[in-house]
XYZ file of N, CA and C in Angstrom:
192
model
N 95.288 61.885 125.843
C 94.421 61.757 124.683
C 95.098 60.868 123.647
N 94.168 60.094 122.693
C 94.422 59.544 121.709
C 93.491 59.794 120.502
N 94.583 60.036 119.189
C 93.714 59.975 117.997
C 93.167 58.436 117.643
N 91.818 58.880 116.727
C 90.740 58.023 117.178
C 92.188 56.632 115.845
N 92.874 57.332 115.216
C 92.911 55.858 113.946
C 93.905 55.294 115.024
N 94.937 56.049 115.848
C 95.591 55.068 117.179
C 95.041 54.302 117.702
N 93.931 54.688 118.263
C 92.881 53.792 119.257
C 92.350 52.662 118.334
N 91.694 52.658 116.926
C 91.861 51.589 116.620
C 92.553 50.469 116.138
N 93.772 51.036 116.114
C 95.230 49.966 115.819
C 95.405 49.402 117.351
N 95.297 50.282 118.156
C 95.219 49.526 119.919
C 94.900 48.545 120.299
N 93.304 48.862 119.919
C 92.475 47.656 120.095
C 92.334 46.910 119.063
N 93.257 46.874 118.361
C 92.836 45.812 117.444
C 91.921 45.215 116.548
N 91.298 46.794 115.868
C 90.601 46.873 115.195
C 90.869 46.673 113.613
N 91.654 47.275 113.573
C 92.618 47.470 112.625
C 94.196 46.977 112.726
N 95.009 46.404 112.086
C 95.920 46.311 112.061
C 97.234 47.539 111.798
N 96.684 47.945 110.642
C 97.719 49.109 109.798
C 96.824 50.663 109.977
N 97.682 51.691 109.775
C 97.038 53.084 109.968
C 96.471 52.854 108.834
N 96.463 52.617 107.384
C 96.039 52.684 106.387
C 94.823 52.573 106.285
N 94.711 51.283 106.933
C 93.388 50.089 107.460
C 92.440 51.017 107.925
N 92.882 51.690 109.337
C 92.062 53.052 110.116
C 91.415 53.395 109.163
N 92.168 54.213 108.403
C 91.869 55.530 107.676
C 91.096 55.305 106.756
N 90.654 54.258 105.966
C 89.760 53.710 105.067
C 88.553 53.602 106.064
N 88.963 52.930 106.777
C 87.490 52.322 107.687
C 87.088 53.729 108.132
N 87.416 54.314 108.650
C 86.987 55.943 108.901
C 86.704 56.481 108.209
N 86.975 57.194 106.874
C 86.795 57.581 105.448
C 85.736 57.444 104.739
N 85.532 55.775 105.031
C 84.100 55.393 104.553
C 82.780 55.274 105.250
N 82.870 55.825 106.838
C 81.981 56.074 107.694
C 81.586 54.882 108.553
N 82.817 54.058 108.611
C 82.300 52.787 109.411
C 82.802 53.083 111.029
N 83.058 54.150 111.545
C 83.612 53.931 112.504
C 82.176 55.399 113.392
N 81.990 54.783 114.596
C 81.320 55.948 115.245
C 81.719 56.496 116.697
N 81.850 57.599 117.010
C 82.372 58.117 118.387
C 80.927 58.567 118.952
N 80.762 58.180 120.677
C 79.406 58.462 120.955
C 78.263 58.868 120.343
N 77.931 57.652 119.628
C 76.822 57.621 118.758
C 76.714 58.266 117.325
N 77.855 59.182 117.279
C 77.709 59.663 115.841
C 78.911 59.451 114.797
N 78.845 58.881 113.527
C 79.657 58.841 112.617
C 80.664 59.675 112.248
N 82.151 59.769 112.347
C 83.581 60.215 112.672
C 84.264 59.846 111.418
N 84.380 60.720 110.574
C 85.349 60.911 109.479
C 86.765 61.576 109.239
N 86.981 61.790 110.709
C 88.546 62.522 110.489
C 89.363 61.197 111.902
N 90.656 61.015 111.117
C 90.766 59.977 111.549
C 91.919 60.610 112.780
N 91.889 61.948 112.829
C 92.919 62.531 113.571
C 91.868 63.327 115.157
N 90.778 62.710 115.339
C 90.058 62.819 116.200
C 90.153 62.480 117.425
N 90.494 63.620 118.097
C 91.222 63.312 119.492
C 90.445 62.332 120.817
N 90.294 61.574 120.817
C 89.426 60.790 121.955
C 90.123 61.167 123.262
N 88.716 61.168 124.286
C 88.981 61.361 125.898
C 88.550 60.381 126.745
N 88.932 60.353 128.058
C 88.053 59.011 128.679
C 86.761 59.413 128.638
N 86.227 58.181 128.484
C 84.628 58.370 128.436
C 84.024 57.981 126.891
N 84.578 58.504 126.088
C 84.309 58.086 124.828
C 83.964 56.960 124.457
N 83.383 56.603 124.169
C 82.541 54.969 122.793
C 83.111 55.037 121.878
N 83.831 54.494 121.177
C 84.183 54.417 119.807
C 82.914 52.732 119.496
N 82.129 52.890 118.258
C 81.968 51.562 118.083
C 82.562 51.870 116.072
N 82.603 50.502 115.976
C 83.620 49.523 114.876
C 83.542 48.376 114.267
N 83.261 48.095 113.470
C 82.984 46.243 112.843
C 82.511 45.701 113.860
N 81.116 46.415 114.504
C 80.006 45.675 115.610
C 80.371 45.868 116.905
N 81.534 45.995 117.322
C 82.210 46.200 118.317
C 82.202 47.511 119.024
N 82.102 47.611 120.665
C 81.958 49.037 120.926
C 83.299 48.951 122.450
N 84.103 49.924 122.088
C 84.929 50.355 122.928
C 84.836 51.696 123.600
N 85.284 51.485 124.729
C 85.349 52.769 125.868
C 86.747 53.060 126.298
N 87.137 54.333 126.005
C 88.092 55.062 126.290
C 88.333 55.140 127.786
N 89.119 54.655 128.202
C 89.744 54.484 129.498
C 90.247 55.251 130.115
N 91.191 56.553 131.360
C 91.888 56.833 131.982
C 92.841 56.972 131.131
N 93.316 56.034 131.386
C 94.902 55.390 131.357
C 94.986 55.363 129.412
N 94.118 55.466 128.434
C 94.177 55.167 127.167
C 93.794 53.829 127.281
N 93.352 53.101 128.223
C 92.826 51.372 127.519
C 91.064 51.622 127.132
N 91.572 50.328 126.808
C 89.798 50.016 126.526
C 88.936 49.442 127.251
């Protein structure tokens, strides 16, 4: 598992945890379809995260 503000420093959504945690905070970030405000949100494979238009899938292995 990965927390969701990891996964977006991963992929390169974000650069800095800080970065995450704002973008999450302010409701820009969504996990299978629904809007995710805790940035300590454990993701599994299978998961969607979408992000500044962008939609990622939680991998196995932690990729995208």
């Amino acid at each position: 598992m990965i927390k969701l503000d990891q996964f977006l420093k991963w992929v390169g959504v974000v650069s800095t945890g800080g970065e995450a945690k704002l973008l999450i905070q302010d409701g820009e970030v969504q996990v299978n379809g629904t809007v995710e405000t805790r940035r300590g949100r454990k993701l599994v494979p299978g998961d969607v995260v979408l992000a500044r238009g962008q939609s990622y899938e939680v991998a196995e292995d932690g990729e995208s």
